GROMACS .gro file of C-alpha atoms in nm:
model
  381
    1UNK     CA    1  -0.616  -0.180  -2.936
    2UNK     CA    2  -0.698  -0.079  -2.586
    3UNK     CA    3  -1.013  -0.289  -2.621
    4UNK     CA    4  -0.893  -0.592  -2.766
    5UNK     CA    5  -0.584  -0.580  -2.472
    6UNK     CA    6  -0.807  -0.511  -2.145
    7UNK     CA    7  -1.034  -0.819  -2.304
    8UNK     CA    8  -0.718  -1.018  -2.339
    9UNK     CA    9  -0.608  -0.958  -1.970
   10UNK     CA   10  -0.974  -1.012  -1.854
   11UNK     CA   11  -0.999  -1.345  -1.966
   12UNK     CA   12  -0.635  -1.437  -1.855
   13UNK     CA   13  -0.730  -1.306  -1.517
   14UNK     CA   14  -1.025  -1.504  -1.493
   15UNK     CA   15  -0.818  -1.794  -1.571
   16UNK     CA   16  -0.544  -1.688  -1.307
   17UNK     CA   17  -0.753  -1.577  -1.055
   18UNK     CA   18  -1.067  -1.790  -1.109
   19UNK     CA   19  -0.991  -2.065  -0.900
   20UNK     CA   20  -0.982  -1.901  -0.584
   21UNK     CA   21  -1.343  -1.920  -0.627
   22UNK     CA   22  -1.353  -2.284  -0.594
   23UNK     CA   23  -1.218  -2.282  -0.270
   24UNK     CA   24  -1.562  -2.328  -0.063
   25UNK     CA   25  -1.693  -2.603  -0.286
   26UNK     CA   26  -1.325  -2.783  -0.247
   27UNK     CA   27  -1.371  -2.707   0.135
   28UNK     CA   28  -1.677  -2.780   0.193
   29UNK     CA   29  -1.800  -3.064  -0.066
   30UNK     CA   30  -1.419  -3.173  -0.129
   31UNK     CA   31  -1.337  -3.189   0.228
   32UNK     CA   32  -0.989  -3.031   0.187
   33UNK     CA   33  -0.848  -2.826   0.452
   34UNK     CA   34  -0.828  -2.438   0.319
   35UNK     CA   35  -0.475  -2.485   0.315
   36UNK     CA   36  -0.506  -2.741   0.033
   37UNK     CA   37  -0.807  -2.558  -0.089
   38UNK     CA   38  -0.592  -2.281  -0.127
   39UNK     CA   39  -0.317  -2.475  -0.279
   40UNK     CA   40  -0.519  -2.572  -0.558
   41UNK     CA   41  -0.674  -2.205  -0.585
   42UNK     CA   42  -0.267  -2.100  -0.606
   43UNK     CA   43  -0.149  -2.351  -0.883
   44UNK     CA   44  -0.237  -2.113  -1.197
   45UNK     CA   45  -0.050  -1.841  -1.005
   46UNK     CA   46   0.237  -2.018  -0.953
   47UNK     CA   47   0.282  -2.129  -1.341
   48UNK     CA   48   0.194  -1.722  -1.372
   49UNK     CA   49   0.483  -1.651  -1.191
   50UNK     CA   50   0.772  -1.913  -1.334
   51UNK     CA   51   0.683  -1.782  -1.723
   52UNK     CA   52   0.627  -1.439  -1.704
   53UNK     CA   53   1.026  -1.311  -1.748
   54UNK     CA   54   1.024  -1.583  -2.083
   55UNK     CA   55   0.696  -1.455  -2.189
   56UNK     CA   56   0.826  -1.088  -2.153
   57UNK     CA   57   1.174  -1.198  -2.343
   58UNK     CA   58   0.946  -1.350  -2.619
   59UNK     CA   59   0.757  -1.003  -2.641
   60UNK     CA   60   1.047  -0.809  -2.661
   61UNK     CA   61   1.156  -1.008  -2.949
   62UNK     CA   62   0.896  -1.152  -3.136
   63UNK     CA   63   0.606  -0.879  -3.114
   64UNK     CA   64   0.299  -0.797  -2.852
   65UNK     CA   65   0.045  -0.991  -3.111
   66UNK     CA   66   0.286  -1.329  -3.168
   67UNK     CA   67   0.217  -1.398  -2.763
   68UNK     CA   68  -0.124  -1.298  -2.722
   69UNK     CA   69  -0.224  -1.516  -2.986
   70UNK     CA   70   0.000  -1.870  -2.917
   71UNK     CA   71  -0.063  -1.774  -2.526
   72UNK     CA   72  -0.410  -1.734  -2.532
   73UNK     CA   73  -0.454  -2.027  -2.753
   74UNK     CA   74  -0.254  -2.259  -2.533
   75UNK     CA   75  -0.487  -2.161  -2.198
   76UNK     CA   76  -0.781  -2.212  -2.441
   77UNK     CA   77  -0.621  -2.625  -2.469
   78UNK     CA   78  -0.546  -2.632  -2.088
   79UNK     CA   79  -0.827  -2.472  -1.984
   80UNK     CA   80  -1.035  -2.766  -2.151
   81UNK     CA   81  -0.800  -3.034  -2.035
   82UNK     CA   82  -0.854  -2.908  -1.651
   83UNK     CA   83  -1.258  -2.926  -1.736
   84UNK     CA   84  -1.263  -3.251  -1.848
   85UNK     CA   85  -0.968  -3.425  -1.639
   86UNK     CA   86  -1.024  -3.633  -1.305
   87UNK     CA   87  -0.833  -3.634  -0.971
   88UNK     CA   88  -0.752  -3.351  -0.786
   89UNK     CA   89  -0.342  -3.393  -0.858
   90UNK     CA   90  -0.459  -3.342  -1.222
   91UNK     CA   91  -0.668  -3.053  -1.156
   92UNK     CA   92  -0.363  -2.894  -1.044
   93UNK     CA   93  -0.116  -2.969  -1.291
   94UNK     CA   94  -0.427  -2.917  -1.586
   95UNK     CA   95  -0.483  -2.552  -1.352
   96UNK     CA   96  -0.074  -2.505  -1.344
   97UNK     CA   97  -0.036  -2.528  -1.720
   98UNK     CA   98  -0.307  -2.282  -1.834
   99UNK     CA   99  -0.172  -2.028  -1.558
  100UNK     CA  100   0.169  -2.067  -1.727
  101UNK     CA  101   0.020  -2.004  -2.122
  102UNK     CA  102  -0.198  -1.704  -1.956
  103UNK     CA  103   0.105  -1.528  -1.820
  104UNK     CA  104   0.144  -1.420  -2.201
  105UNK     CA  105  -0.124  -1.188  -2.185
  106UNK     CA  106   0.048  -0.991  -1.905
  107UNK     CA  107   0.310  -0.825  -2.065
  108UNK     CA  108   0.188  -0.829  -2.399
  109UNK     CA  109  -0.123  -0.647  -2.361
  110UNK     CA  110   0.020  -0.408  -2.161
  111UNK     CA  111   0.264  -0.282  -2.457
  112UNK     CA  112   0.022  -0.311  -2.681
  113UNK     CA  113  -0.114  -0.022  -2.422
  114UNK     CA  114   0.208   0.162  -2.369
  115UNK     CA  115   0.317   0.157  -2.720
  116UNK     CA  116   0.026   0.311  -2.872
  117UNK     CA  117  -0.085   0.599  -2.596
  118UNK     CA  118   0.142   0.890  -2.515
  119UNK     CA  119   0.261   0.967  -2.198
  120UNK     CA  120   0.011   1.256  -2.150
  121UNK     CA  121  -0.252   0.989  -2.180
  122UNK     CA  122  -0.127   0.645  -2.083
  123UNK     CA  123  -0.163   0.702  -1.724
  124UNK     CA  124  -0.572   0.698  -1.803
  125UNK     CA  125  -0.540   0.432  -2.045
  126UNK     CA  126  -0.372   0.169  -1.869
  127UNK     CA  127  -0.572   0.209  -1.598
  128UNK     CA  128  -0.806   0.089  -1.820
  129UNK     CA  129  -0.612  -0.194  -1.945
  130UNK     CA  130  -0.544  -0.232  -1.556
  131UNK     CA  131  -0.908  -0.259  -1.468
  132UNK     CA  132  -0.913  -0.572  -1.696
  133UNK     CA  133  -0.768  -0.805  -1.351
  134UNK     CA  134  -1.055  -0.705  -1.130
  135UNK     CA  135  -1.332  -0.772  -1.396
  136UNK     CA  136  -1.181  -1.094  -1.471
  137UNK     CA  137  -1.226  -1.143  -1.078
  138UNK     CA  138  -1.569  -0.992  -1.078
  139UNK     CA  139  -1.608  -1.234  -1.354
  140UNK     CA  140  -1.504  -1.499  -1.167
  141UNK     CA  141  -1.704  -1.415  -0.867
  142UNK     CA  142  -2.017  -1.398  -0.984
  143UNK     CA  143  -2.013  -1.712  -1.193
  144UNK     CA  144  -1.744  -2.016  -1.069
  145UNK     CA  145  -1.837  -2.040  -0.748
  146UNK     CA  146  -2.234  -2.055  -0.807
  147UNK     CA  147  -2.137  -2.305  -1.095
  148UNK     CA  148  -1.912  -2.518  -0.906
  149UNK     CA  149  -2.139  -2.550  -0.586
  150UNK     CA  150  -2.428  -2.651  -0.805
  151UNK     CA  151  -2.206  -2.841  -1.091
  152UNK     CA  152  -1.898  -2.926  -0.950
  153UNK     CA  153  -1.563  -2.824  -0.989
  154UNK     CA  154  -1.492  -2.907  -1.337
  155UNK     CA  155  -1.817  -2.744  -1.480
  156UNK     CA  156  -1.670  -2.465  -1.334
  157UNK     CA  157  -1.356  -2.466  -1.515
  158UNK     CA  158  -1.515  -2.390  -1.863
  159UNK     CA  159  -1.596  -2.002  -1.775
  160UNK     CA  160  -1.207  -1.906  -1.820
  161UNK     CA  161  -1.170  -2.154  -2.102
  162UNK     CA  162  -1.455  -1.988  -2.290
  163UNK     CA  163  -1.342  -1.616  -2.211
  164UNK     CA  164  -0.964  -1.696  -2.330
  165UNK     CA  165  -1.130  -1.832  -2.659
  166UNK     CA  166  -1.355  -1.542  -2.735
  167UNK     CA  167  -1.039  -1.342  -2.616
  168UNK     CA  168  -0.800  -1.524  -2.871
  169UNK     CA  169  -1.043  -1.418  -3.133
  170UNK     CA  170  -1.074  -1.039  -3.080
  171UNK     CA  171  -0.726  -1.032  -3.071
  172UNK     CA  172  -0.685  -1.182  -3.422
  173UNK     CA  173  -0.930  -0.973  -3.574
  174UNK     CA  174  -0.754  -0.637  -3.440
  175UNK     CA  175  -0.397  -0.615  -3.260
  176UNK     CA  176  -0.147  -0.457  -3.480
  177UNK     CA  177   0.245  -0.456  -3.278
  178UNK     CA  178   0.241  -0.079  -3.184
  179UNK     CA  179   0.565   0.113  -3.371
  180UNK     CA  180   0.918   0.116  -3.201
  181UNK     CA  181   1.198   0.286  -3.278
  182UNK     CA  182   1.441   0.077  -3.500
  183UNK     CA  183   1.745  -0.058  -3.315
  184UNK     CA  184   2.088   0.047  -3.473
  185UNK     CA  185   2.332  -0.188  -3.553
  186UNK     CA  186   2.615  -0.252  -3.321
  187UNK     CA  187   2.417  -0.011  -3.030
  188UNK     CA  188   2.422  -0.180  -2.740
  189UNK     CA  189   2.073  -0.154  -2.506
  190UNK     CA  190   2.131  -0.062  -2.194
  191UNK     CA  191   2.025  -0.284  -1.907
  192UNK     CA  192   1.766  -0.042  -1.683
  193UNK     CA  193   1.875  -0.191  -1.398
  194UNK     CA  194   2.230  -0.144  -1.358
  195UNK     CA  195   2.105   0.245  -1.410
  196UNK     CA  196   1.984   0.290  -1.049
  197UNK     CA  197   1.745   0.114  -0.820
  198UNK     CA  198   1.420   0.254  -0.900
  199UNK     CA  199   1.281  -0.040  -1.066
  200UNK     CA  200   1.417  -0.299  -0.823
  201UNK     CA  201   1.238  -0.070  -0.569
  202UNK     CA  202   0.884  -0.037  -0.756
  203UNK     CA  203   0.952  -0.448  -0.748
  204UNK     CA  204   0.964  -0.468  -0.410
  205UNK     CA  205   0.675  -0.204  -0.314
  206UNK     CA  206   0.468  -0.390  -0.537
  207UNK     CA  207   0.526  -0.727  -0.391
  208UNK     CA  208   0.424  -0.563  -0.062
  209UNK     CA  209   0.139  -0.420  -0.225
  210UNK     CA  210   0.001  -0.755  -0.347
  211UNK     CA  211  -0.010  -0.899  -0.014
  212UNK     CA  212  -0.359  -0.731   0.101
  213UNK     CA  213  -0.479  -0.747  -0.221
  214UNK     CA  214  -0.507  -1.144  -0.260
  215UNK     CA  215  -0.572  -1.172   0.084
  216UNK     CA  216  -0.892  -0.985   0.011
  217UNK     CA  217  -0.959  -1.171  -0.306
  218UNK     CA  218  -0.889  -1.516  -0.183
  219UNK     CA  219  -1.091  -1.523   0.102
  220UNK     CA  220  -1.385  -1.221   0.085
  221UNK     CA  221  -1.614  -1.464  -0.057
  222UNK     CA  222  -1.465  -1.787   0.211
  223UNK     CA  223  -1.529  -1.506   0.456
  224UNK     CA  224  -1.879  -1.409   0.365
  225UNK     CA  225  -2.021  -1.785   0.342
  226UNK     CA  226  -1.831  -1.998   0.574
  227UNK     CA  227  -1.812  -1.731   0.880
  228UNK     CA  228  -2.134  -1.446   0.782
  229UNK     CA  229  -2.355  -1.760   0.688
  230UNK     CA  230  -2.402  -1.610   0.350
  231UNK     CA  231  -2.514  -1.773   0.054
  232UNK     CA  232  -2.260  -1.888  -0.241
  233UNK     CA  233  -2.483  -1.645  -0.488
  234UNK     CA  234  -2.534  -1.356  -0.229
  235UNK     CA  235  -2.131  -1.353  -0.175
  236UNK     CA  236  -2.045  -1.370  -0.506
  237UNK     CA  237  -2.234  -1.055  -0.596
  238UNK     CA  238  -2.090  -0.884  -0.282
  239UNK     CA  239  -1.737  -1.006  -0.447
  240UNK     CA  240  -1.800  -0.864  -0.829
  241UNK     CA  241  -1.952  -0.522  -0.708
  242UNK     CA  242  -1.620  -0.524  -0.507
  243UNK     CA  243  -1.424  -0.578  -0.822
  244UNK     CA  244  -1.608  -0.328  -1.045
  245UNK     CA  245  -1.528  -0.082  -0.770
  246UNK     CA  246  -1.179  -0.203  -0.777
  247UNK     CA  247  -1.184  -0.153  -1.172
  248UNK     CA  248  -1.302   0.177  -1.129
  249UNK     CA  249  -1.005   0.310  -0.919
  250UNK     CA  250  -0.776   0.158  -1.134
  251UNK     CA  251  -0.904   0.427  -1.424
  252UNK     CA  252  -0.978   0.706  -1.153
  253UNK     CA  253  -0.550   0.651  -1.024
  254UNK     CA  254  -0.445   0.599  -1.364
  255UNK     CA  255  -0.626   0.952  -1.448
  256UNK     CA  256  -0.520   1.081  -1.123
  257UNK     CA  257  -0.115   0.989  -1.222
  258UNK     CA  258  -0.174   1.204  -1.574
  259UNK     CA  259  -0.313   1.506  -1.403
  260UNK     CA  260  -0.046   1.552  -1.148
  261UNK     CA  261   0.212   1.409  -1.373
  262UNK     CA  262   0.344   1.146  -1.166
  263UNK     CA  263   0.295   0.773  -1.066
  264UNK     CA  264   0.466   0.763  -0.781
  265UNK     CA  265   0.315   1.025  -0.600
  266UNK     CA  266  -0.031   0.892  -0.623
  267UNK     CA  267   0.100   0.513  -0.589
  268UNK     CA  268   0.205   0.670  -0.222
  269UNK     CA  269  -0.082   0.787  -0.137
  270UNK     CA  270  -0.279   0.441  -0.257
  271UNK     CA  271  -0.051   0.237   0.006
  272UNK     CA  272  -0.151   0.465   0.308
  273UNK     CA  273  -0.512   0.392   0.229
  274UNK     CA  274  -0.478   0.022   0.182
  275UNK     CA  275  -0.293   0.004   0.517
  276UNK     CA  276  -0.576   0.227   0.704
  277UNK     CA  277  -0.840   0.014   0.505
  278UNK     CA  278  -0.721  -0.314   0.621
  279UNK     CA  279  -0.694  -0.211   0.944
  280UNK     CA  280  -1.043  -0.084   0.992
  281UNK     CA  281  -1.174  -0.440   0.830
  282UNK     CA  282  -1.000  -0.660   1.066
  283UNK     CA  283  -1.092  -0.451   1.350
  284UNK     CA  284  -1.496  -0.450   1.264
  285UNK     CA  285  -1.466  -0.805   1.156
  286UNK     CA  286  -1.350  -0.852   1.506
  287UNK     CA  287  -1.640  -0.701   1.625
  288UNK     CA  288  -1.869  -0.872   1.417
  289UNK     CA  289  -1.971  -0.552   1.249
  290UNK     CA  290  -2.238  -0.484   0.975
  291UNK     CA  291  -1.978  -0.244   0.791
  292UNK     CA  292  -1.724  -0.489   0.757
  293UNK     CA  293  -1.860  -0.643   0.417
  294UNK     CA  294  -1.876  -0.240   0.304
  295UNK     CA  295  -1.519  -0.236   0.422
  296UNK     CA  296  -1.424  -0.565   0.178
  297UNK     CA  297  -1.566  -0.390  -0.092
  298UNK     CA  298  -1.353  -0.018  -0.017
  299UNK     CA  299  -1.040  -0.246   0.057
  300UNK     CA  300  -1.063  -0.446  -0.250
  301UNK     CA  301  -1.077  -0.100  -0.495
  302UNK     CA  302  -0.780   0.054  -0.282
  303UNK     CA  303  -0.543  -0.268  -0.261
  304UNK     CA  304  -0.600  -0.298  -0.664
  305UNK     CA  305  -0.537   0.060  -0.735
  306UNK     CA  306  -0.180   0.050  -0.725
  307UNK     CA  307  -0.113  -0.185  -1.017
  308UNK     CA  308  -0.180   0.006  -1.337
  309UNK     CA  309   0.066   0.261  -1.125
  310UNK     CA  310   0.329   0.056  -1.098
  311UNK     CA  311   0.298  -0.141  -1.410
  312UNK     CA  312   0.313   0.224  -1.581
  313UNK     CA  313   0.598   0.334  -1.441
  314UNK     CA  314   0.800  -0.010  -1.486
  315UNK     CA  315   0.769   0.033  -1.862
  316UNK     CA  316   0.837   0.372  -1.918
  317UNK     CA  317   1.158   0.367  -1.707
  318UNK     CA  318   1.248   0.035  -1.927
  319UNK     CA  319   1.180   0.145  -2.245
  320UNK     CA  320   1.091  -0.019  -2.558
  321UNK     CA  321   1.340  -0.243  -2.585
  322UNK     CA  322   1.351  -0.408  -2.231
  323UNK     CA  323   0.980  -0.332  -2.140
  324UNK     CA  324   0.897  -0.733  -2.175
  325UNK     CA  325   1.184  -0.843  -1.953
  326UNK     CA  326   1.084  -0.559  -1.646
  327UNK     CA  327   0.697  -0.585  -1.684
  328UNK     CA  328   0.815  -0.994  -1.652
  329UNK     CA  329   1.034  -0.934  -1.318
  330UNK     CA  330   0.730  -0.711  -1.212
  331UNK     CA  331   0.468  -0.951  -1.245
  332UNK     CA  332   0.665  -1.240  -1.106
  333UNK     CA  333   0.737  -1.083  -0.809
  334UNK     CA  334   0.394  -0.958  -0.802
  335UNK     CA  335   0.285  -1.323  -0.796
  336UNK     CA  336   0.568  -1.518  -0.606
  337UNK     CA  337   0.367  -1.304  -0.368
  338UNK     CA  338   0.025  -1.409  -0.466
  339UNK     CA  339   0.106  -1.755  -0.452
  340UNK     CA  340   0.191  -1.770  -0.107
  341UNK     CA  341  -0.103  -1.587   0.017
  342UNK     CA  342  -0.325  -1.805  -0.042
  343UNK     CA  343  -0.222  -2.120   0.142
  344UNK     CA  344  -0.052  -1.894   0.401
  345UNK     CA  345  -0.305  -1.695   0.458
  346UNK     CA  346  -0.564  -2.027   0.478
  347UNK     CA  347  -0.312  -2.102   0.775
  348UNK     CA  348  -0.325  -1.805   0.963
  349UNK     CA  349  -0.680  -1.775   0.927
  350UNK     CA  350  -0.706  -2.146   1.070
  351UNK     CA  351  -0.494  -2.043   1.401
  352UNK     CA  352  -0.640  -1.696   1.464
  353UNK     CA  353  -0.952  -1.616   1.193
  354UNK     CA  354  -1.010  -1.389   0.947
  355UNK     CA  355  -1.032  -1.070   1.127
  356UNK     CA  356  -0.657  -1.130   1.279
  357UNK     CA  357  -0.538  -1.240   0.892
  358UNK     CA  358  -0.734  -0.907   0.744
  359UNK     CA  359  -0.547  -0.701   1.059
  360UNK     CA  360  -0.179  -0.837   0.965
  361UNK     CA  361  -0.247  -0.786   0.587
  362UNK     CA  362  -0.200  -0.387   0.675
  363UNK     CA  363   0.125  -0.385   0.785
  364UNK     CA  364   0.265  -0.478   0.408
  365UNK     CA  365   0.133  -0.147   0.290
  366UNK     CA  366   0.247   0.021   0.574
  367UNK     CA  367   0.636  -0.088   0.487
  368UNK     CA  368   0.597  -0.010   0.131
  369UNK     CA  369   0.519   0.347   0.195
  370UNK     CA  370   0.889   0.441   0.280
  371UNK     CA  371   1.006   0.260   0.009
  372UNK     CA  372   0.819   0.435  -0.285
  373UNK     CA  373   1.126   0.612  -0.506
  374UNK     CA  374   0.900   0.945  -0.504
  375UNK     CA  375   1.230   1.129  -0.554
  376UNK     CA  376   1.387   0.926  -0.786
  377UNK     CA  377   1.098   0.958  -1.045
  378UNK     CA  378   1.158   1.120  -1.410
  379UNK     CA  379   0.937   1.325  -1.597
  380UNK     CA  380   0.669   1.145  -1.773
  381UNK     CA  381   0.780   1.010  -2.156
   0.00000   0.00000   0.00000
């Protein structure tokens, strides 16, 4: 199960995230501005974001395997039709559409998770699950951009496609709907949220979190060629190791969450490290600094480590029979957020350069710290 889900969101991710990727062939052979570029790179994001709460609502009522399969298999169709279409208003739309079906996978695989680890051990295992996102990346990385600077864009476009197919059929061969309690006639479920605000205010931190996060995935790999002279290939493999790293402290917070028996303890202590990270990289990419490209690679594992933390806590507090709905909210916040932070970002980075865009993208962590509802946590359940 825990297999079959990570591969699920790995593929989804590389689908989601992927594009960013094409953003120095679209600059550079396209001739589109990086605010465009980044448009484009934003378009699966944005159909991410506008589906996740009805994906969630179908999860919560028709089963965790029911999505995976019809959402996977829908990204598998748009994925081709972006491949093959013309145009670049196409591309987007095409690029739109499979976001949209691949924002199935995002609840869905996480219950899958949830519902069939206890809470001693779900901390460690969705951390797993978790690490799925920045191997989809590293994926990404190492592959679309090479592809599309020697192939072209659309050549590009079949590495998702493939993954979500090979995805969608590990999924049929294994996910079973993990066990839920039965729901008693005439009981009413109670909404989580009119409880108290501790999921409104994971919401929010998360949102915050995501910020410094995309900014580093968006742009590591712009950074590395367009202003360090790198090579496409050379980049990219700066960009994967980065997101094995980033995998990596998924699982190591997840663990971490289990042994102290909290999530919002360590998810505290993640944010003051992603705001002192991004800090230090803006200020030695100022300076033109050899340790800046270490410094992408230790800001993208601590801006990702917060996620599987979050995402955690957000279903336990919700339960089993609203977990689709809040892992939904979650995740479109999370990328309302993403969406903008690409072509914003592609802005600020036109007006004052990178190292001023990496500097600002530490102040989001830095407000999220007070907002963290340490106190307000329950015991793990």
């Amino acid at each position: 199960m825990l297999a079959a889900s990570t591969l699920a969101q790995a593929a989804a991710a590389v689908m989601m995230h992927g594009p960013a990727f094409l953003i120095p062939t679209l600059h550079e052979q396209g001739g589109l501005s990086l605010a465009r570029a980044g448009l484009v790179a934003a378009a699966p994001t944005i159909g991410v974001m506008l589906t996740l709460v009805a994906w969630g609502w179908v999860t919560d009522r028709r089963g965790e395997r029911f999505v995976l399969l019809v959402g996977l298999s829908a990204t598998v169709a748009f994925g081709v039709a972006a491949a093959l279409t013309g145009g670049l208003a196409l591309l987007v739309v095409t690029l739109f559409l499979a976001g949209a079906a691949a924002a199935s996978t995002n609840a869905a695989s996480g219950r899958v998770v949830v519902g069939w680890f206890p809470p001693e051990r779900r901390g460690l295992a969705m951390g797993i699950r978790q690490m799925a996102q920045p191997v989809g990346v590293g994926v990404a990385a190492i592959s679309i951009a090479v592809i599309a600077s020697a192939h072209g864009v659309h050549a590009a476009l079949w590495v998702p496609t493939v993954a979500c197919a090979l995805a969608a059929v590990l999924v049929a061969a294994v996910v079973v709907d993990p066990p839920r309690p039965e729901r008693r006639a005439g009981t009413a479920v109670v909404n989580p949220y009119r409880q108290d605000s501790y999921l409104a205010r994971i919401h929010g931190v998360s949102v915050l979190l995501v910020v410094p996060q995309f900014l580093v995935w968006s742009f590591a790999l712009v950074w590395l060629v367009t202003d360090r002279d790198w090579s496409p290939a050379a980049a990219g493999a700066i960009v994967a190791v980065a997101q094995v790293a980033g995998a990596l402290g998924r699982i190591g917070a997840g663990h971490l969450s289990d042994v102290v028996g909290a999530r919002m303890r360590p998810l505290r202590w993640v944010a003051l490290a992603a705001a002192a990270t991004m800090a230090l990289l803006g200020l030695t990419a100022a300076l033109d600094l050899a340790v800046a490209v270490l410094l992408v690679v230790v800001a993208t594992l601590v801006t990702v480590a917060d996620n599987g933390l979050a995402f955690t806590a957000v279903a336990e507090r919700s339960g089993p029979f609203w977990s689709g709905r809040a892992l939904g909210v979650q995740n479109t916040a999370q990328f309302l957020a993403a969406s903008a932070v690409p072509p914003l970002a592609g802005l600020a980075i036109g007006q004052w350069g990178y190292a001023a865009a990496f500097a600002l993208g530490a102040l989001f962590p830095l407000v999220a710290v007070p907002l963290i509802p340490v106190r307000e946590e329950r015991a793990l359940s």
